XYZ file of C-alpha atoms in Angstrom:
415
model
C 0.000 0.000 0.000
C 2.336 2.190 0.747
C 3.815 1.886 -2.641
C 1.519 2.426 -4.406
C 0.639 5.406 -2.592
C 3.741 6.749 -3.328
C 3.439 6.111 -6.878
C 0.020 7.751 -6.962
C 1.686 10.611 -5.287
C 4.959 11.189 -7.574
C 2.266 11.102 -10.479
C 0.086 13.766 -8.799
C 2.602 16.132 -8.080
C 4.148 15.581 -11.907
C 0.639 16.543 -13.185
C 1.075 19.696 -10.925
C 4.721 20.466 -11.550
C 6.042 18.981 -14.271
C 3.299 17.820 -17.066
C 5.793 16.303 -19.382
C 6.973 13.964 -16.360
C 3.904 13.100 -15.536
C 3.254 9.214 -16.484
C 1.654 6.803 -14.949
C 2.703 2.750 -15.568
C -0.371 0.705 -15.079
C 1.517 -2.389 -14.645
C 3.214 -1.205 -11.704
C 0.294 -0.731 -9.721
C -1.598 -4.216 -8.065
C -4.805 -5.346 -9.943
C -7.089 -4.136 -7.674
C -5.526 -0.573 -8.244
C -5.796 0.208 -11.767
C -9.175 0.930 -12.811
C -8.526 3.205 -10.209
C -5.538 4.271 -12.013
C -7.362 4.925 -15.831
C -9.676 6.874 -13.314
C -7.069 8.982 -12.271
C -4.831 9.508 -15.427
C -8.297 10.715 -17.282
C -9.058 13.074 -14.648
C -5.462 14.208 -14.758
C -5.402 14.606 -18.870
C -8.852 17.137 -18.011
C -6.911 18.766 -15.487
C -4.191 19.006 -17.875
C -6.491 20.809 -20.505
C -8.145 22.725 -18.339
C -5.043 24.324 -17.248
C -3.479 24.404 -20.696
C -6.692 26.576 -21.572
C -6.474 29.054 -18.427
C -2.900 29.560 -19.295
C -3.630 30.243 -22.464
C -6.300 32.419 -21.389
C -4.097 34.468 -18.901
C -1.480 34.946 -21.508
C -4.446 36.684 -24.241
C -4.657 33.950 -26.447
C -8.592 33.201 -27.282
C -7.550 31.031 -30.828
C -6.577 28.166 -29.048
C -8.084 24.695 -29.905
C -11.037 23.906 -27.004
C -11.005 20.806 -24.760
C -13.203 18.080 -25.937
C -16.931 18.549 -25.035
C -16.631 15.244 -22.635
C -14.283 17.073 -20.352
C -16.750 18.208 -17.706
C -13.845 19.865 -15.955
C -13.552 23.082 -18.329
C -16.322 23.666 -18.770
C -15.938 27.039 -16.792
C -13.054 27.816 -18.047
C -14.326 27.220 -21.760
C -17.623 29.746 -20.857
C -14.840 32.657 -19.571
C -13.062 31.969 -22.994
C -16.571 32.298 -24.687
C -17.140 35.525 -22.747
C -13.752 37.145 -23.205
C -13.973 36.182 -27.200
C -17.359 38.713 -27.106
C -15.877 41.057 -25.154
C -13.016 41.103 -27.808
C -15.292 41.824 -30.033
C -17.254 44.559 -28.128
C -13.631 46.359 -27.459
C -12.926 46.190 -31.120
C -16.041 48.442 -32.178
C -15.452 50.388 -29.188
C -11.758 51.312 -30.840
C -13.773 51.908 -34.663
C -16.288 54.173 -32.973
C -19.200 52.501 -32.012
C -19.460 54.027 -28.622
C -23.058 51.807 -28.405
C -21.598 48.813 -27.131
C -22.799 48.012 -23.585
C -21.992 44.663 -21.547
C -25.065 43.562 -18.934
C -23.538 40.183 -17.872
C -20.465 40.880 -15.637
C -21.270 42.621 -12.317
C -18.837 45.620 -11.693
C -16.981 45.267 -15.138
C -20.652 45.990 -17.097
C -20.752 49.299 -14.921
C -17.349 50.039 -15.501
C -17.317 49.645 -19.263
C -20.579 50.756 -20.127
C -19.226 53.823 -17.813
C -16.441 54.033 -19.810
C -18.485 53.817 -23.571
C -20.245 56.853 -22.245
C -18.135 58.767 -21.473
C -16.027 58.032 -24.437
C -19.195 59.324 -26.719
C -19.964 62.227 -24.531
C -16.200 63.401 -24.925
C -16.289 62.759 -28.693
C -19.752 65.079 -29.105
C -17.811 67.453 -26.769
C -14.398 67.299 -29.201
C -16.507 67.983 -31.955
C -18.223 70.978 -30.583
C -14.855 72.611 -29.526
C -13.275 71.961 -32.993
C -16.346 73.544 -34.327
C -16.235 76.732 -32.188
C -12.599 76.993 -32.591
C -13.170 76.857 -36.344
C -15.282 80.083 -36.043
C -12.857 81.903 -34.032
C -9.813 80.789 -36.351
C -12.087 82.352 -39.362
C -13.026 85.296 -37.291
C -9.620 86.419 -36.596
C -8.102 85.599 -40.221
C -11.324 87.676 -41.343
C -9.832 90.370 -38.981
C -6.782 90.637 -38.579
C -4.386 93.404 -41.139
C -1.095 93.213 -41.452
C -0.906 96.662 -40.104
C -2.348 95.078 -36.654
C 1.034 93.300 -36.783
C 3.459 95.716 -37.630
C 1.889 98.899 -34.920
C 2.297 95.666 -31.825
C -1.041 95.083 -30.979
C -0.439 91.183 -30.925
C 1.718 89.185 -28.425
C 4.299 88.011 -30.929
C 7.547 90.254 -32.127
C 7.899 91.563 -35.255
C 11.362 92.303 -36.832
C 12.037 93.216 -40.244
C 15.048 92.773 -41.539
C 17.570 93.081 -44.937
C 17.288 90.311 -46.772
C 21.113 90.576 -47.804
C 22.789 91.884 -44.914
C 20.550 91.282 -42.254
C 20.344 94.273 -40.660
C 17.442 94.869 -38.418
C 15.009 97.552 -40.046
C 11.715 97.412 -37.507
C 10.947 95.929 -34.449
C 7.132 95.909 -33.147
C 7.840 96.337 -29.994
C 10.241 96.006 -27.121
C 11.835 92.718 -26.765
C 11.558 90.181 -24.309
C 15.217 90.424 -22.307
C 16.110 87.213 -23.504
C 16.459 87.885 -26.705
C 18.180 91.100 -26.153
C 20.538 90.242 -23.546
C 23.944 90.896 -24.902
C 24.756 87.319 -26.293
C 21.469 86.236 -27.618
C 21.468 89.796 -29.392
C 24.061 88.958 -31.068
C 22.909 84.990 -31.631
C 19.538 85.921 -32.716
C 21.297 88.379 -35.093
C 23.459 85.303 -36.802
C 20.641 83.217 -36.734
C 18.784 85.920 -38.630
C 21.494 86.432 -41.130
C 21.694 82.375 -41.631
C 17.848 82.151 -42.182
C 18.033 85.005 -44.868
C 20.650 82.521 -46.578
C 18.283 79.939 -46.432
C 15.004 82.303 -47.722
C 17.157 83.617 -50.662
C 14.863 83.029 -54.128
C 12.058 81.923 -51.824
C 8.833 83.236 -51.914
C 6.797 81.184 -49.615
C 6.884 81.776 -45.676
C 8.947 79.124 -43.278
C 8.266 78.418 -39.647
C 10.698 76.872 -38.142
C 11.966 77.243 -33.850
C 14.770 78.858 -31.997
C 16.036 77.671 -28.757
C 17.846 79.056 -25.971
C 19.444 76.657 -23.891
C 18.738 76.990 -20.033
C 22.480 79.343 -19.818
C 20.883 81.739 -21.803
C 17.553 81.421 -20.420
C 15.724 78.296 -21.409
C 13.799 79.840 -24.106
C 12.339 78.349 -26.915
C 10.420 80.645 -30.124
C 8.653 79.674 -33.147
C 9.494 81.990 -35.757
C 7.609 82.430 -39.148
C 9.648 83.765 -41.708
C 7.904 85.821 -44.561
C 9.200 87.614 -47.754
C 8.455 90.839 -48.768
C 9.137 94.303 -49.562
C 10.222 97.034 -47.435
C 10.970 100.544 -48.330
C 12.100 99.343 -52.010
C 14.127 96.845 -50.189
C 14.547 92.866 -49.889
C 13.026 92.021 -46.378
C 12.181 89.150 -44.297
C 9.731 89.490 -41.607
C 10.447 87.538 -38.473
C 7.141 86.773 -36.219
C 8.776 85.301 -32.978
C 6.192 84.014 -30.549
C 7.258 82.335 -27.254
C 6.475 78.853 -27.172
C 8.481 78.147 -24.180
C 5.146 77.274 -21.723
C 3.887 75.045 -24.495
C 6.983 73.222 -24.583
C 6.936 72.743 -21.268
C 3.701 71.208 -21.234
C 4.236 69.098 -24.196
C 7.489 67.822 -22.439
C 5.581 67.016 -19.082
C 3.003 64.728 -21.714
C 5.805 62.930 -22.603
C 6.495 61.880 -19.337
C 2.743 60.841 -18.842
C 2.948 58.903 -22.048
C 6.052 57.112 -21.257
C 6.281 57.026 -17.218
C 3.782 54.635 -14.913
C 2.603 57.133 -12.258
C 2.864 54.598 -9.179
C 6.478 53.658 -9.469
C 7.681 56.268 -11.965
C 9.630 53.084 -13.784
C 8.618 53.356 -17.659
C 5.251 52.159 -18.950
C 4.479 49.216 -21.619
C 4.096 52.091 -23.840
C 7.935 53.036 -23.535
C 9.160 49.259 -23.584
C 7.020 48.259 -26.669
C 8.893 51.384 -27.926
C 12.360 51.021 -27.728
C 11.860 47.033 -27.792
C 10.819 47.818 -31.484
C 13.535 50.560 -32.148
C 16.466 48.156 -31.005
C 14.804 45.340 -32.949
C 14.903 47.359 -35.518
C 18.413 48.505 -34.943
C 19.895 45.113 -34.646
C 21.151 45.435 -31.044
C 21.827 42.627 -29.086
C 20.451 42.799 -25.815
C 18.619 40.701 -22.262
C 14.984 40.611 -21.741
C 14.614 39.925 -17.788
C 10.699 39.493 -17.186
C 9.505 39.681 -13.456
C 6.283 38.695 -11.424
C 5.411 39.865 -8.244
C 4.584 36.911 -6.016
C 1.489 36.781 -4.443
C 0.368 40.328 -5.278
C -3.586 39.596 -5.468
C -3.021 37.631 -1.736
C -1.732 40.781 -0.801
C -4.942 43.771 -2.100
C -7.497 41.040 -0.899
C -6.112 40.679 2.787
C -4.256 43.500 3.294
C -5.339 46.367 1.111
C -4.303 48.176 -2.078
C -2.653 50.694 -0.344
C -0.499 47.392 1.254
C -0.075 46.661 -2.434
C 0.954 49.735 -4.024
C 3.725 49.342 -0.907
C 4.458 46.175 -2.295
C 4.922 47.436 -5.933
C 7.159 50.649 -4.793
C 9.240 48.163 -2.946
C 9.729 45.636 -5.736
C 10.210 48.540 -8.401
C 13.179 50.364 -5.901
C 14.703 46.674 -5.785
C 14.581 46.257 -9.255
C 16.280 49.885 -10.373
C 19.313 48.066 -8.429
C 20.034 45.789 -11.005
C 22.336 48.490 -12.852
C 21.951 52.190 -13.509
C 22.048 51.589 -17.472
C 19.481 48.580 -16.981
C 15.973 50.184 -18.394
C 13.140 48.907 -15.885
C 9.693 48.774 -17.118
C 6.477 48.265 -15.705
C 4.324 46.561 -18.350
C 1.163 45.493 -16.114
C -0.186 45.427 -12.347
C 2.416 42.581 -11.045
C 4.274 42.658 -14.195
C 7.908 44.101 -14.953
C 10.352 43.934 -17.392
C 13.854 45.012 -17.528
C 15.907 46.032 -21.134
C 19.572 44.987 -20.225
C 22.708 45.352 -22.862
C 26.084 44.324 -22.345
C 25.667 41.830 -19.950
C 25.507 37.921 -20.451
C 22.360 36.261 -19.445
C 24.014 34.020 -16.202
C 25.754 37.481 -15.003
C 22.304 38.983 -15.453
C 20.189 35.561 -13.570
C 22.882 35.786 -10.739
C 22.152 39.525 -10.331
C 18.490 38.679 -10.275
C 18.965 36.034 -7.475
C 20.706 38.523 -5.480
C 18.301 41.216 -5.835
C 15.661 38.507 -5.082
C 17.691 37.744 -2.095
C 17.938 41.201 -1.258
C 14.438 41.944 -1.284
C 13.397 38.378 0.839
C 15.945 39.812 3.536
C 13.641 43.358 3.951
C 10.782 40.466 4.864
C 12.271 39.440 7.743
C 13.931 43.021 9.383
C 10.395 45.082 8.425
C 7.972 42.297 10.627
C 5.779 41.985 7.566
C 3.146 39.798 8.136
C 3.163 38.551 4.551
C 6.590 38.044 2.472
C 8.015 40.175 -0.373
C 9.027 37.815 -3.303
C 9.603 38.131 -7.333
C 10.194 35.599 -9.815
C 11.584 36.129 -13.195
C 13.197 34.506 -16.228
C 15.590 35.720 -18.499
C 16.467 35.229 -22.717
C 19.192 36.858 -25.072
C 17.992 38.292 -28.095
C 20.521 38.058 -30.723
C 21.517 40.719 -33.481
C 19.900 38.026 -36.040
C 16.393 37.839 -33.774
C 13.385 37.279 -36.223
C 10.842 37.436 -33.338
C 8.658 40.386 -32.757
C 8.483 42.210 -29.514
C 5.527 40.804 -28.435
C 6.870 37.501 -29.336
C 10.131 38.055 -27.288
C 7.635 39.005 -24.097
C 6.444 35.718 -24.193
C 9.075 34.262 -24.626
C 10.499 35.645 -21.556
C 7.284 35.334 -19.465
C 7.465 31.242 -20.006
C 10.739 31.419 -18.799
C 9.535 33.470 -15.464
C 6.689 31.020 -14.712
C 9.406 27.612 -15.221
C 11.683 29.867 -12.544
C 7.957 30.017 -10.259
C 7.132 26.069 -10.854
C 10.880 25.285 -10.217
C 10.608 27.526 -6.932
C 7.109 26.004 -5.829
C 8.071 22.515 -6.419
C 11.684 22.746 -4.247
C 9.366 24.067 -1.690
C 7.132 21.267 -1.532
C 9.556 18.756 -1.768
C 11.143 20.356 1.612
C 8.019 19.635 3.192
């Protein structure tokens, strides 16, 4: 008996652990034992395909092939795929427009997303009506506006007229802002001019274009329209210089929205997806290390978000670590990924394992009632890679959860 306990056992814990292990020899098990045995290896090939499909399912794939319709056991699981296929489709004519979609058969997701679909049509009638008004007052002031409004100062921009040969400065609108009249960017804006009029020479059509002043000279930046004309029976170039430097500013701090994750300020899938592409594209050679937080949905439900967001900082402060050239990444809730170059991938797993290390000894000197872990796996993409980024993510990800079976199964075996 106790044998063949033990060989029911080592076959359990394969199914669980190690699926391509997992065999189990009829013969070796008494008579009595193995219609009990067929029992168990077909309940173990529908546990096998049930979690096949919910790992497929966690990973985004919906085109898998389904479990047979005598497997009783995924059943659920096959209903959530037939749900999330729908709601695939429902996001899809969300994205071409069709802000009519509404989901009534998932609790607190319907509310949010029909939420969402609402407001998403409400902001669009709202865009539309601004673009409209602004269209009036665009074709209200062109209607308006004289050049002799420009030239007397009564806008906010500067006006300077100069020779279109030598460059010399024949109006100015109005008193200039001190930056551009302190005595070195007076005499930069006054080469500048004379290189522009170089570049206008034959031309007839205006140019916009931008001048910068770095952050000695002020931190300035200008967009300047350049138009040709005729001044006193000279060659002129008008320069309208307006002060773009607030704009700039605030198209900088977008940026950093677009390409920064608020929580940890580590950069967002948008940024890795990104450069990913740009040093596929570039040949580079380079380390994808992708990380899971352990545990992190234990953690909200029992302890709190806030708990969890401490969690997160923590894990993303352990991870910036690694190297300050390493680029760290966080590309979903428990999810991170790190962009590392010139390193080989065991200098870059034993570096891992240290930080891991690292973060497991915190556990123990903070009293935390719950324990701070990561796991993580690690590939080399080559300068002759033919996978796409998305591809390589994967990739990387099945290596992660082989590190997390490999982990959970030394722990049960020191039980």
């Amino acid at each position: 008996m106790e044998t063949v306990a033990r060989i029911l056992l080592t076959y359990l814990s394969n199914v669980v652990y190690d699926p391509e292990s997992a065999v189990l020899d009829l013969k070796e098990l008494p008579e009595e034992f193995r219609e009990f045995g067929r029992g168990l290896m077909y309940f173990s090939k529908c546990v096998l395909e049930t979690t096949e499909l919910a790992d497929a399912l966690s990973k985004g794939c919906l085109d898998m092939k389904l479990p047979p319709a005598s497997n009783e056991l995924s059943s659920p699981v096959k209903n959530l795929h037939a749900v999330l296929k729908h709601l695939t489709w429902q996001t899809q004519q969300v994205a071409r427009g069709d802000y009519q979609q509404r989901v009534d058969f998932m609790g607190d997701f319907s509310d949010a997303f029909n939420s969402m679909t609402e407001q998403l049509e409400q902001q669009r009638f709202a865009l539309l009506r601004e673009i409209e008004s602004r269209q009036r007052e665009i074709h209200m002031l062109a209607r308006n506006k004289s050049l002799y409004e420009l030239l007397v100062g009564k806008i906010a921009q500067w006006i300077v007229v100069a020779d279109a040969d030598t460059a010399e400065w024949l109006f100015i609108s109005h008193e200039m802002d001190s930056t551009l009249t302190g005595i070195h960017s007076e005499q930069r804006l006054r080469q500048w001019m004379k290189r522009q009029a170089e570049v206008m020479k034959g031309k007839e059509e205006p140019r916009v274009t931008e001048l910068e002043f770095s952050e000695e000279e002020g931190g300035q930046y200008y967009s300047v329209s350049i138009h040709p004309m005729r001044w006193h029976k000279r060659n002129a170039l008008t320069f309208v210089i307006s002060d773009v430097t607030r704009e700039r500013e605030r198209l900088n701090n977008l940026q950093n929205i677009a390409n920064y994750d608020t929580l940890t300020q580590a950069y967002n899938r948008h940024y890795c997806m990104e450069l990913l592409d740009e040093w596929l594209d570039e040949g580079e050679t380079f380390l994808i290390c992708f990380i899971d937080i352990d545990n992190l949905k234990h953690v909200n439900d029992q302890f709190g978000h806030m708990e969890g967001d401490n969690y997160i900082i923590r894990v993303s402060d352990v991870l910036r670590e690694f190297s300050p050239e390493v680029i760290t990444c966080r590309i979903g809730g428990d999810e991170f990924v790190l962009l590392i170059q010139n390193w080989t991938a065991k200098a870059a797993r034993e570096r891992m394992e240290a930080l891991r290390n690292c973060l497991n000894a915190a556990n123990r000197k903070s009293g935390l009632s719950f324990e701070y872990s990561i796991s993580y796996g690690v590939i080399e993409v080559e300068e002759d890679n033919i996978l796409s980024a998305a591809d390589l993510l994967n990739a990387a990800d099945e290596k992660m959860y082989e590190y997390k079976r490999a982990y959970k199964k030394r722990l049960i075996e020191k039980q």
